PDB file of C-alpha atoms and ligand atoms in Angstrom:
ATOM      1  CA  UNK A   1      27.045  25.021  -8.766  1.00 98.00           C
ATOM      2  CA  UNK A   2      25.262  26.899 -11.564  1.00 98.00           C
ATOM      3  CA  UNK A   3      22.902  29.231  -9.794  1.00 98.00           C
ATOM      4  CA  UNK A   4      20.455  31.578 -11.455  1.00 98.00           C
ATOM      5  CA  UNK A   5      16.891  32.760 -11.419  1.00 98.00           C
ATOM      6  CA  UNK A   6      13.636  32.046 -13.178  1.00 98.00           C
ATOM      7  CA  UNK A   7      10.710  34.410 -13.524  1.00 96.00           C
ATOM      8  CA  UNK A   8       8.061  33.753 -10.901  1.00 92.00           C
ATOM      9  CA  UNK A   9       4.865  35.468  -9.911  1.00 87.00           C
ATOM     10  CA  UNK A  10       5.771  38.953  -8.778  1.00 84.00           C
ATOM     11  CA  UNK A  11       9.514  38.635  -9.372  1.00 94.00           C
ATOM     12  CA  UNK A  12      12.335  36.133  -9.526  1.00 97.00           C
ATOM     13  CA  UNK A  13      12.986  32.782  -7.891  1.00 98.00           C
ATOM     14  CA  UNK A  14      16.462  31.296  -7.395  1.00 98.00           C
ATOM     15  CA  UNK A  15      17.161  28.022  -9.192  1.00 98.00           C
ATOM     16  CA  UNK A  16      19.987  25.522  -9.616  1.00 98.00           C
ATOM     17  CA  UNK A  17      20.569  24.891 -13.314  1.00 98.00           C
ATOM     18  CA  UNK A  18      21.597  21.415 -14.447  1.00 97.00           C
ATOM     19  CA  UNK A  19      21.632  21.230 -18.255  1.00 92.00           C
ATOM     20  CA  UNK A  20      18.176  22.175 -19.561  1.00 91.00           C
ATOM     21  CA  UNK A  21      16.611  21.526 -16.166  1.00 97.00           C
ATOM     22  CA  UNK A  22      16.352  23.681 -13.086  1.00 98.00           C
ATOM     23  CA  UNK A  23      15.534  23.000  -9.462  1.00 98.00           C
ATOM     24  CA  UNK A  24      13.950  26.040  -7.852  1.00 98.00           C
ATOM     25  CA  UNK A  25      14.672  27.317  -4.361  1.00 98.00           C
ATOM     26  CA  UNK A  26      11.176  28.164  -3.093  1.00 96.00           C
ATOM     27  CA  UNK A  27      10.900  31.519  -1.360  1.00 96.00           C
ATOM     28  CA  UNK A  28      14.408  32.732  -2.225  1.00 98.00           C
ATOM     29  CA  UNK A  29      16.019  35.005  -4.772  1.00 98.00           C
ATOM     30  CA  UNK A  30      19.771  34.696  -5.353  1.00 98.00           C
ATOM     31  CA  UNK A  31      20.390  37.794  -3.217  1.00 98.00           C
ATOM     32  CA  UNK A  32      18.376  36.206  -0.375  1.00 98.00           C
ATOM     33  CA  UNK A  33      20.578  33.103  -0.644  1.00 98.00           C
ATOM     34  CA  UNK A  34      23.770  35.164  -0.524  1.00 98.00           C
ATOM     35  CA  UNK A  35      22.534  36.949   2.614  1.00 98.00           C
ATOM     36  CA  UNK A  36      21.474  33.695   4.256  1.00 98.00           C
ATOM     37  CA  UNK A  37      24.740  31.918   3.486  1.00 98.00           C
ATOM     38  CA  UNK A  38      26.697  34.833   4.952  1.00 98.00           C
ATOM     39  CA  UNK A  39      24.530  34.962   8.074  1.00 98.00           C
ATOM     40  CA  UNK A  40      25.102  31.236   8.585  1.00 97.00           C
ATOM     41  CA  UNK A  41      28.795  31.255   7.655  1.00 97.00           C
ATOM     42  CA  UNK A  42      28.230  28.579   5.005  1.00 97.00           C
ATOM     43  CA  UNK A  43      29.146  28.710   1.295  1.00 98.00           C
ATOM     44  CA  UNK A  44      26.502  29.838  -1.165  1.00 98.00           C
ATOM     45  CA  UNK A  45      26.464  26.440  -2.869  1.00 98.00           C
ATOM     46  CA  UNK A  46      25.938  24.560   0.426  1.00 98.00           C
ATOM     47  CA  UNK A  47      23.166  26.916   1.528  1.00 98.00           C
ATOM     48  CA  UNK A  48      21.468  26.571  -1.849  1.00 98.00           C
ATOM     49  CA  UNK A  49      21.866  22.785  -1.983  1.00 98.00           C
ATOM     50  CA  UNK A  50      20.070  22.501   1.378  1.00 98.00           C
ATOM     51  CA  UNK A  51      17.126  24.624   0.252  1.00 98.00           C
ATOM     52  CA  UNK A  52      16.692  23.629  -3.407  1.00 98.00           C
ATOM     53  CA  UNK A  53      13.763  21.470  -4.412  1.00 98.00           C
ATOM     54  CA  UNK A  54      14.564  17.903  -5.552  1.00 97.00           C
ATOM     55  CA  UNK A  55      12.238  18.184  -8.476  1.00 97.00           C
ATOM     56  CA  UNK A  56      13.861  19.338 -11.748  1.00 98.00           C
ATOM     57  CA  UNK A  57      11.899  20.950 -14.589  1.00 97.00           C
ATOM     58  CA  UNK A  58      12.849  22.598 -17.868  1.00 97.00           C
ATOM     59  CA  UNK A  59      13.414  26.334 -17.334  1.00 96.00           C
ATOM     60  CA  UNK A  60      15.335  28.989 -19.226  1.00 95.00           C
ATOM     61  CA  UNK A  61      17.610  31.145 -17.104  1.00 97.00           C
ATOM     62  CA  UNK A  62      16.664  34.830 -16.710  1.00 98.00           C
ATOM     63  CA  UNK A  63      18.553  37.680 -15.030  1.00 98.00           C
ATOM     64  CA  UNK A  64      20.707  35.659 -12.571  1.00 98.00           C
ATOM     65  CA  UNK A  65      20.569  38.259  -9.809  1.00 98.00           C
ATOM     66  CA  UNK A  66      18.756  41.539  -9.169  1.00 98.00           C
ATOM     67  CA  UNK A  67      21.813  43.551  -8.211  1.00 98.00           C
ATOM     68  CA  UNK A  68      21.393  46.458  -5.792  1.00 98.00           C
ATOM     69  CA  UNK A  69      24.461  48.024  -7.450  1.00 98.00           C
ATOM     70  CA  UNK A  70      26.575  47.256 -10.483  1.00 99.00           C
ATOM     71  CA  UNK A  71      30.110  48.614 -10.684  1.00 99.00           C
ATOM     72  CA  UNK A  72      32.646  48.161 -13.440  1.00 98.00           C
ATOM     73  CA  UNK A  73      36.391  48.301 -13.874  1.00 98.00           C
ATOM     74  CA  UNK A  74      38.080  49.728 -16.938  1.00 98.00           C
ATOM     75  CA  UNK A  75      41.446  49.453 -18.690  1.00 98.00           C
ATOM     76  CA  UNK A  76      42.223  46.157 -16.974  1.00 98.00           C
ATOM     77  CA  UNK A  77      43.373  44.620 -20.279  1.00 98.00           C
ATOM     78  CA  UNK A  78      46.109  46.324 -22.316  1.00 94.00           C
ATOM     79  CA  UNK A  79      43.881  46.138 -25.406  1.00 93.00           C
ATOM     80  CA  UNK A  80      41.184  48.289 -23.799  1.00 93.00           C
ATOM     81  CA  UNK A  81      43.650  50.957 -22.615  1.00 94.00           C
ATOM     82  CA  UNK A  82      45.549  51.246 -25.921  1.00 93.00           C
ATOM     83  CA  UNK A  83      42.338  51.344 -27.985  1.00 93.00           C
ATOM     84  CA  UNK A  84      40.896  54.192 -25.888  1.00 93.00           C
ATOM     85  CA  UNK A  85      44.127  56.196 -25.936  1.00 93.00           C
ATOM     86  CA  UNK A  86      44.262  55.859 -29.732  1.00 93.00           C
ATOM     87  CA  UNK A  87      40.641  57.088 -29.890  1.00 90.00           C
ATOM     88  CA  UNK A  88      41.943  60.256 -28.183  1.00 88.00           C
ATOM     89  CA  UNK A  89      44.920  60.490 -30.551  1.00 88.00           C
ATOM     90  CA  UNK A  90      47.475  59.456 -27.906  1.00 88.00           C
ATOM     91  CA  UNK A  91      49.877  56.532 -27.962  1.00 88.00           C
ATOM     92  CA  UNK A  92      49.983  56.331 -24.158  1.00 91.00           C
ATOM     93  CA  UNK A  93      47.595  58.774 -22.462  1.00 93.00           C
ATOM     94  CA  UNK A  94      45.184  58.738 -19.521  1.00 95.00           C
ATOM     95  CA  UNK A  95      44.019  55.177 -20.174  1.00 95.00           C
ATOM     96  CA  UNK A  96      47.584  53.761 -20.185  1.00 96.00           C
ATOM     97  CA  UNK A  97      48.190  55.728 -16.980  1.00 97.00           C
ATOM     98  CA  UNK A  98      45.289  53.984 -15.253  1.00 97.00           C
ATOM     99  CA  UNK A  99      46.307  50.616 -16.715  1.00 97.00           C
ATOM    100  CA  UNK A 100      49.737  50.929 -15.054  1.00 97.00           C
ATOM    101  CA  UNK A 101      48.806  52.556 -11.738  1.00 97.00           C
ATOM    102  CA  UNK A 102      47.994  50.485  -8.623  1.00 97.00           C
ATOM    103  CA  UNK A 103      44.579  52.218  -8.385  1.00 98.00           C
ATOM    104  CA  UNK A 104      42.249  50.775 -11.052  1.00 98.00           C
ATOM    105  CA  UNK A 105      39.478  52.585 -12.886  1.00 98.00           C
ATOM    106  CA  UNK A 106      36.218  51.724 -11.092  1.00 98.00           C
ATOM    107  CA  UNK A 107      32.962  53.330 -12.141  1.00 98.00           C
ATOM    108  CA  UNK A 108      29.293  53.015 -11.275  1.00 98.00           C
ATOM    109  CA  UNK A 109      27.403  51.109 -13.976  1.00 98.00           C
ATOM    110  CA  UNK A 110      23.946  51.368 -12.448  1.00 98.00           C
ATOM    111  CA  UNK A 111      21.362  49.388 -10.554  1.00 98.00           C
ATOM    112  CA  UNK A 112      19.028  46.539 -11.494  1.00 98.00           C
ATOM    113  CA  UNK A 113      16.998  49.159 -13.363  1.00 98.00           C
ATOM    114  CA  UNK A 114      19.527  49.193 -16.234  1.00 98.00           C
ATOM    115  CA  UNK A 115      20.215  45.425 -16.246  1.00 98.00           C
ATOM    116  CA  UNK A 116      18.807  42.831 -18.625  1.00 98.00           C
ATOM    117  CA  UNK A 117      19.076  39.050 -18.633  1.00 98.00           C
ATOM    118  CA  UNK A 118      19.672  36.474 -21.380  1.00 98.00           C
ATOM    119  CA  UNK A 119      17.473  36.975 -24.448  1.00 98.00           C
ATOM    120  CA  UNK A 120      16.451  40.521 -23.534  1.00 98.00           C
ATOM    121  CA  UNK A 121      17.275  43.624 -25.548  1.00 98.00           C
ATOM    122  CA  UNK A 122      20.452  45.579 -24.840  1.00 98.00           C
ATOM    123  CA  UNK A 123      20.280  49.305 -25.520  1.00 98.00           C
ATOM    124  CA  UNK A 124      21.794  51.558 -28.148  1.00 98.00           C
ATOM    125  CA  UNK A 125      21.408  55.197 -27.189  1.00 98.00           C
ATOM    126  CA  UNK A 126      19.531  57.097 -29.880  1.00 97.00           C
ATOM    127  CA  UNK A 127      22.222  59.821 -29.659  1.00 97.00           C
ATOM    128  CA  UNK A 128      25.139  57.411 -30.293  1.00 98.00           C
ATOM    129  CA  UNK A 129      26.537  56.273 -33.644  1.00 98.00           C
ATOM    130  CA  UNK A 130      29.186  53.970 -32.187  1.00 98.00           C
ATOM    131  CA  UNK A 131      27.840  51.703 -29.472  1.00 98.00           C
ATOM    132  CA  UNK A 132      29.805  48.539 -28.801  1.00 98.00           C
ATOM    133  CA  UNK A 133      29.422  45.460 -26.630  1.00 98.00           C
ATOM    134  CA  UNK A 134      32.081  45.006 -23.941  1.00 98.00           C
ATOM    135  CA  UNK A 135      32.226  41.313 -22.997  1.00 98.00           C
ATOM    136  CA  UNK A 136      33.414  40.934 -19.412  1.00 98.00           C
ATOM    137  CA  UNK A 137      33.726  38.431 -16.615  1.00 98.00           C
ATOM    138  CA  UNK A 138      31.668  39.709 -13.665  1.00 99.00           C
ATOM    139  CA  UNK A 139      32.089  39.019  -9.957  1.00 99.00           C
ATOM    140  CA  UNK A 140      29.094  38.589  -7.674  1.00 99.00           C
ATOM    141  CA  UNK A 141      29.928  39.873  -4.210  1.00 98.00           C
ATOM    142  CA  UNK A 142      28.711  39.128  -0.738  1.00 98.00           C
ATOM    143  CA  UNK A 143      28.048  41.855   1.831  1.00 98.00           C
ATOM    144  CA  UNK A 144      31.648  41.698   3.079  1.00 97.00           C
ATOM    145  CA  UNK A 145      33.129  41.749  -0.422  1.00 98.00           C
ATOM    146  CA  UNK A 146      33.749  38.020  -0.780  1.00 98.00           C
ATOM    147  CA  UNK A 147      33.490  36.704  -4.342  1.00 98.00           C
ATOM    148  CA  UNK A 148      30.516  34.354  -4.153  1.00 98.00           C
ATOM    149  CA  UNK A 149      30.153  33.737  -7.872  1.00 98.00           C
ATOM    150  CA  UNK A 150      31.114  34.533 -11.456  1.00 98.00           C
ATOM    151  CA  UNK A 151      28.881  35.424 -14.355  1.00 99.00           C
ATOM    152  CA  UNK A 152      29.104  36.977 -17.820  1.00 99.00           C
ATOM    153  CA  UNK A 153      28.423  40.634 -18.465  1.00 99.00           C
ATOM    154  CA  UNK A 154      28.038  42.953 -21.399  1.00 99.00           C
ATOM    155  CA  UNK A 155      29.134  46.476 -20.460  1.00 98.00           C
ATOM    156  CA  UNK A 156      27.363  47.984 -23.480  1.00 98.00           C
ATOM    157  CA  UNK A 157      28.904  51.416 -24.083  1.00 98.00           C
ATOM    158  CA  UNK A 158      28.477  54.420 -26.368  1.00 98.00           C
ATOM    159  CA  UNK A 159      32.118  54.768 -27.358  1.00 97.00           C
ATOM    160  CA  UNK A 160      31.592  57.869 -29.500  1.00 97.00           C
ATOM    161  CA  UNK A 161      30.233  59.735 -26.471  1.00 98.00           C
ATOM    162  CA  UNK A 162      33.231  58.683 -24.359  1.00 97.00           C
ATOM    163  CA  UNK A 163      35.565  59.582 -27.271  1.00 96.00           C
ATOM    164  CA  UNK A 164      34.142  63.102 -27.526  1.00 96.00           C
ATOM    165  CA  UNK A 165      35.213  63.839 -23.957  1.00 95.00           C
ATOM    166  CA  UNK A 166      36.192  61.552 -21.088  1.00 95.00           C
ATOM    167  CA  UNK A 167      33.918  63.529 -18.740  1.00 97.00           C
ATOM    168  CA  UNK A 168      30.998  62.125 -20.722  1.00 98.00           C
ATOM    169  CA  UNK A 169      31.855  58.617 -19.451  1.00 98.00           C
ATOM    170  CA  UNK A 170      28.728  58.252 -17.267  1.00 98.00           C
ATOM    171  CA  UNK A 171      26.515  59.066 -20.274  1.00 98.00           C
ATOM    172  CA  UNK A 172      28.394  56.571 -22.431  1.00 98.00           C
ATOM    173  CA  UNK A 173      28.106  53.884 -19.764  1.00 98.00           C
ATOM    174  CA  UNK A 174      24.847  54.319 -17.851  1.00 98.00           C
ATOM    175  CA  UNK A 175      21.489  54.278 -19.589  1.00 98.00           C
ATOM    176  CA  UNK A 176      18.514  51.951 -20.029  1.00 98.00           C
ATOM    177  CA  UNK A 177      19.524  48.338 -20.863  1.00 98.00           C
ATOM    178  CA  UNK A 178      23.263  49.144 -20.804  1.00 98.00           C
ATOM    179  CA  UNK A 179      24.187  46.016 -18.851  1.00 99.00           C
ATOM    180  CA  UNK A 180      23.425  42.392 -19.656  1.00 99.00           C
ATOM    181  CA  UNK A 181      24.133  39.661 -17.086  1.00 99.00           C
ATOM    182  CA  UNK A 182      23.887  35.865 -17.219  1.00 98.00           C
ATOM    183  CA  UNK A 183      23.074  33.200 -18.040  1.00 98.00           C
ATOM    184  CA  UNK A 184      23.955  31.803 -14.591  1.00 98.00           C
ATOM    185  CA  UNK A 185      26.295  32.436 -11.676  1.00 98.00           C
ATOM    186  CA  UNK A 186      28.969  29.783 -11.215  1.00 98.00           C
ATOM    187  CA  UNK A 187      30.096  29.447  -7.611  1.00 98.00           C
ATOM    188  CA  UNK A 188      33.853  29.491  -6.858  1.00 98.00           C
ATOM    189  CA  UNK A 189      33.923  25.780  -5.907  1.00 97.00           C
ATOM    190  CA  UNK A 190      32.971  25.014  -9.528  1.00 97.00           C
ATOM    191  CA  UNK A 191      35.270  27.478 -11.253  1.00 96.00           C
ATOM    192  CA  UNK A 192      38.732  26.297 -10.459  1.00 89.00           C
ATOM    193  CA  UNK A 193      40.803  28.921 -12.282  1.00 97.00           C
ATOM    194  CA  UNK A 194      39.016  32.187 -13.098  1.00 98.00           C
ATOM    195  CA  UNK A 195      42.319  33.554 -14.453  1.00 98.00           C
ATOM    196  CA  UNK A 196      42.364  30.975 -17.242  1.00 98.00           C
ATOM    197  CA  UNK A 197      39.013  31.286 -18.997  1.00 98.00           C
ATOM    198  CA  UNK A 198      38.607  31.649 -22.760  1.00 98.00           C
ATOM    199  CA  UNK A 199      35.983  34.244 -23.594  1.00 98.00           C
ATOM    200  CA  UNK A 200      34.545  34.750 -27.067  1.00 98.00           C
ATOM    201  CA  UNK A 201      32.173  37.320 -28.479  1.00 98.00           C
ATOM    202  CA  UNK A 202      30.283  37.302 -31.762  1.00 98.00           C
ATOM    203  CA  UNK A 203      28.033  39.899 -33.336  1.00 98.00           C
ATOM    204  CA  UNK A 204      25.676  38.857 -36.117  1.00 98.00           C
ATOM    205  CA  UNK A 205      23.313  40.880 -38.308  1.00 98.00           C
ATOM    206  CA  UNK A 206      20.475  39.105 -40.121  1.00 98.00           C
ATOM    207  CA  UNK A 207      22.219  35.833 -39.260  1.00 97.00           C
ATOM    208  CA  UNK A 208      25.480  36.929 -40.925  1.00 98.00           C
ATOM    209  CA  UNK A 209      28.705  37.349 -38.896  1.00 98.00           C
ATOM    210  CA  UNK A 210      29.776  40.979 -38.319  1.00 97.00           C
ATOM    211  CA  UNK A 211      32.425  40.501 -35.660  1.00 98.00           C
ATOM    212  CA  UNK A 212      34.103  37.782 -33.698  1.00 98.00           C
ATOM    213  CA  UNK A 213      36.779  38.164 -31.046  1.00 98.00           C
ATOM    214  CA  UNK A 214      38.302  36.312 -28.123  1.00 98.00           C
ATOM    215  CA  UNK A 215      40.465  36.856 -25.088  1.00 98.00           C
ATOM    216  CA  UNK A 216      41.734  34.820 -22.155  1.00 98.00           C
ATOM    217  CA  UNK A 217      41.276  36.096 -18.610  1.00 98.00           C
ATOM    218  CA  UNK A 218      44.975  35.228 -18.255  1.00 98.00           C
ATOM    219  CA  UNK A 219      45.521  38.639 -19.940  1.00 98.00           C
ATOM    220  CA  UNK A 220      43.744  40.489 -17.125  1.00 98.00           C
ATOM    221  CA  UNK A 221      46.266  42.895 -15.594  1.00 97.00           C
ATOM    222  CA  UNK A 222      44.662  42.892 -12.109  1.00 98.00           C
ATOM    223  CA  UNK A 223      43.738  40.478  -9.382  1.00 98.00           C
ATOM    224  CA  UNK A 224      40.021  40.232  -8.579  1.00 98.00           C
ATOM    225  CA  UNK A 225      40.634  40.750  -4.855  1.00 98.00           C
ATOM    226  CA  UNK A 226      42.474  43.983  -5.605  1.00 98.00           C
ATOM    227  CA  UNK A 227      39.591  45.265  -7.777  1.00 98.00           C
ATOM    228  CA  UNK A 228      37.136  44.428  -4.988  1.00 98.00           C
ATOM    229  CA  UNK A 229      39.375  46.053  -2.391  1.00 98.00           C
ATOM    230  CA  UNK A 230      39.465  49.348  -4.327  1.00 98.00           C
ATOM    231  CA  UNK A 231      35.709  49.191  -4.970  1.00 98.00           C
ATOM    232  CA  UNK A 232      34.974  48.770  -1.288  1.00 98.00           C
ATOM    233  CA  UNK A 233      37.422  51.337   0.112  1.00 97.00           C
ATOM    234  CA  UNK A 234      35.165  53.686   2.039  1.00 96.00           C
ATOM    235  CA  UNK A 235      32.218  52.263   0.053  1.00 98.00           C
ATOM    236  CA  UNK A 236      30.322  49.463   1.781  1.00 96.00           C
ATOM    237  CA  UNK A 237      28.604  47.788  -1.151  1.00 98.00           C
ATOM    238  CA  UNK A 238      25.650  45.558  -0.209  1.00 98.00           C
ATOM    239  CA  UNK A 239      25.291  41.786  -0.720  1.00 98.00           C
ATOM    240  CA  UNK A 240      24.567  40.963  -4.342  1.00 98.00           C
ATOM    241  CA  UNK A 241      26.638  43.790  -5.787  1.00 98.00           C
ATOM    242  CA  UNK A 242      28.069  42.883  -9.192  1.00 99.00           C
ATOM    243  CA  UNK A 243      31.522  44.042 -10.305  1.00 99.00           C
ATOM    244  CA  UNK A 244      32.440  43.882 -14.009  1.00 98.00           C
ATOM    245  CA  UNK A 245      36.156  43.240 -14.465  1.00 98.00           C
ATOM    246  CA  UNK A 246      36.800  45.041 -17.767  1.00 98.00           C
ATOM    247  CA  UNK A 247      36.915  44.104 -21.412  1.00 98.00           C
ATOM    248  CA  UNK A 248      39.744  42.572 -23.396  1.00 98.00           C
ATOM    249  CA  UNK A 249      37.714  42.352 -26.625  1.00 98.00           C
ATOM    250  CA  UNK A 250      37.424  45.486 -28.736  1.00 97.00           C
ATOM    251  CA  UNK A 251      34.810  45.762 -31.476  1.00 97.00           C
ATOM    252  CA  UNK A 252      35.871  48.078 -34.354  1.00 96.00           C
ATOM    253  CA  UNK A 253      33.767  51.049 -35.430  1.00 96.00           C
ATOM    254  CA  UNK A 254      32.671  49.362 -38.664  1.00 95.00           C
ATOM    255  CA  UNK A 255      30.949  46.722 -36.506  1.00 96.00           C
ATOM    256  CA  UNK A 256      29.164  49.288 -34.282  1.00 98.00           C
ATOM    257  CA  UNK A 257      25.902  47.858 -32.988  1.00 98.00           C
ATOM    258  CA  UNK A 258      22.720  48.463 -35.012  1.00 98.00           C
ATOM    259  CA  UNK A 259      19.154  47.595 -33.952  1.00 98.00           C
ATOM    260  CA  UNK A 260      18.550  43.863 -34.376  1.00 98.00           C
ATOM    261  CA  UNK A 261      22.222  42.845 -34.094  1.00 98.00           C
ATOM    262  CA  UNK A 262      22.716  39.785 -31.932  1.00 98.00           C
ATOM    263  CA  UNK A 263      25.608  39.670 -29.447  1.00 98.00           C
ATOM    264  CA  UNK A 264      26.728  36.387 -27.930  1.00 98.00           C
ATOM    265  CA  UNK A 265      29.336  36.237 -25.169  1.00 98.00           C
ATOM    266  CA  UNK A 266      30.614  32.837 -24.155  1.00 98.00           C
ATOM    267  CA  UNK A 267      32.864  31.262 -21.550  1.00 98.00           C
ATOM    268  CA  UNK A 268      32.412  27.477 -21.732  1.00 98.00           C
ATOM    269  CA  UNK A 269      32.591  27.089 -17.938  1.00 98.00           C
ATOM    270  CA  UNK A 270      29.774  29.647 -17.466  1.00 98.00           C
ATOM    271  CA  UNK A 271      27.664  29.453 -20.627  1.00 98.00           C
ATOM    272  CA  UNK A 272      26.383  31.837 -23.265  1.00 98.00           C
ATOM    273  CA  UNK A 273      24.842  35.256 -22.859  1.00 98.00           C
ATOM    274  CA  UNK A 274      22.889  36.283 -25.968  1.00 98.00           C
ATOM    275  CA  UNK A 275      21.082  39.594 -26.446  1.00 98.00           C
ATOM    276  CA  UNK A 276      19.780  41.586 -29.381  1.00 98.00           C
ATOM    277  CA  UNK A 277      20.299  45.320 -29.683  1.00 98.00           C
ATOM    278  CA  UNK A 278      17.502  47.871 -29.680  1.00 98.00           C
ATOM    279  CA  UNK A 279      17.471  51.666 -29.818  1.00 98.00           C
ATOM    280  CA  UNK A 280      16.676  53.456 -26.564  1.00 96.00           C
ATOM    281  CA  UNK A 281      15.294  56.944 -27.026  1.00 88.00           C
ATOM    282  CA  UNK A 282      13.748  59.526 -24.771  1.00 85.00           C
ATOM    283  CA  UNK A 283      10.431  58.661 -23.150  1.00 80.00           C
TER     284      UNK A 283
HETATM  285  O1  DO4 B   1      37.203  54.345 -19.324  1.00 89.50           O
HETATM  286  C1  DO4 B   1      36.666  53.610 -20.046  1.00 89.50           C
HETATM  287  C2  DO4 B   1      35.913  52.394 -19.706  1.00 89.50           C
HETATM  288  C3  DO4 B   1      36.745  51.167 -19.817  1.00 89.50           C
HETATM  289  C4  DO4 B   1      35.977  49.917 -19.763  1.00 89.50           C
HETATM  290  O2  DO4 B   1      34.785  49.860 -19.543  1.00 89.50           O
HETATM  291  C5  DO4 B   1      36.697  48.647 -19.976  1.00 89.50           C
HETATM  292  O3  DO4 B   1      37.923  48.650 -20.161  1.00 89.50           O
HETATM  293  O4  DO4 B   1      36.032  47.612 -19.943  1.00 89.50           O
HETATM  294 MG1   MG B   2      33.926  47.822 -19.770  1.00 89.50          MG
END
């Protein structure tokens, strides 16, 4: 099932997306559906199928969930670890260490406040000269840590701030519009092999290509259950928490994001997440 949300009066409404059409689930957001399915011991797709309207209408997907918390994993692909070590002048430094250790890098990416959906602006910090998209597969978690769905994420990051000093990581990672999610959440019964997905990312400026890259989730160095297990050790994340699984696509500095650039992340089984970049300054 392709589950997402549409904008409704006063907030969001869950909807099942079938091509250009959507069937809404009156009275429910996606987080409500996750909670209900867990309370009833039924899968998210079954719960949703029972409650969804039979009437389909054209709707564009918006933010697919309003996550209470977003967490992210880092250095889960060799490419991400070796790039970051080289940024610090090391062949194998702290990033390679984390890549090889049983304990993964897990960091807090924010709350719904910093999230945007398809078509909305992603942020470039006004104090960053090298902000890059990080295309990632994201896990949507139930209240007990079960993976109830998969979506696309952009872990937009100010790499120059992280490069200056690793202790600046939270400032490079967490700021307004630093996380894009969408377009929909695909439930596990419809995503047979999440370890064999081809992800692509393009960046265009004024309609001209600036960057294009791809990776397969087969290159992910971790198992999703292990990432979730580390996230939830002594940390009881609530239903609807989203966990980004790390990037395997690295955008070079000469393709650093500028205002107006358009980033598209795609996994055919999930869809396309497109956002344009916009500077975020102080209020
Ligand atoms: O420590 C740096 C962050 C790594 C990251 O976000 C990634 O690999 O995706
Ligand atoms: Mg990342």
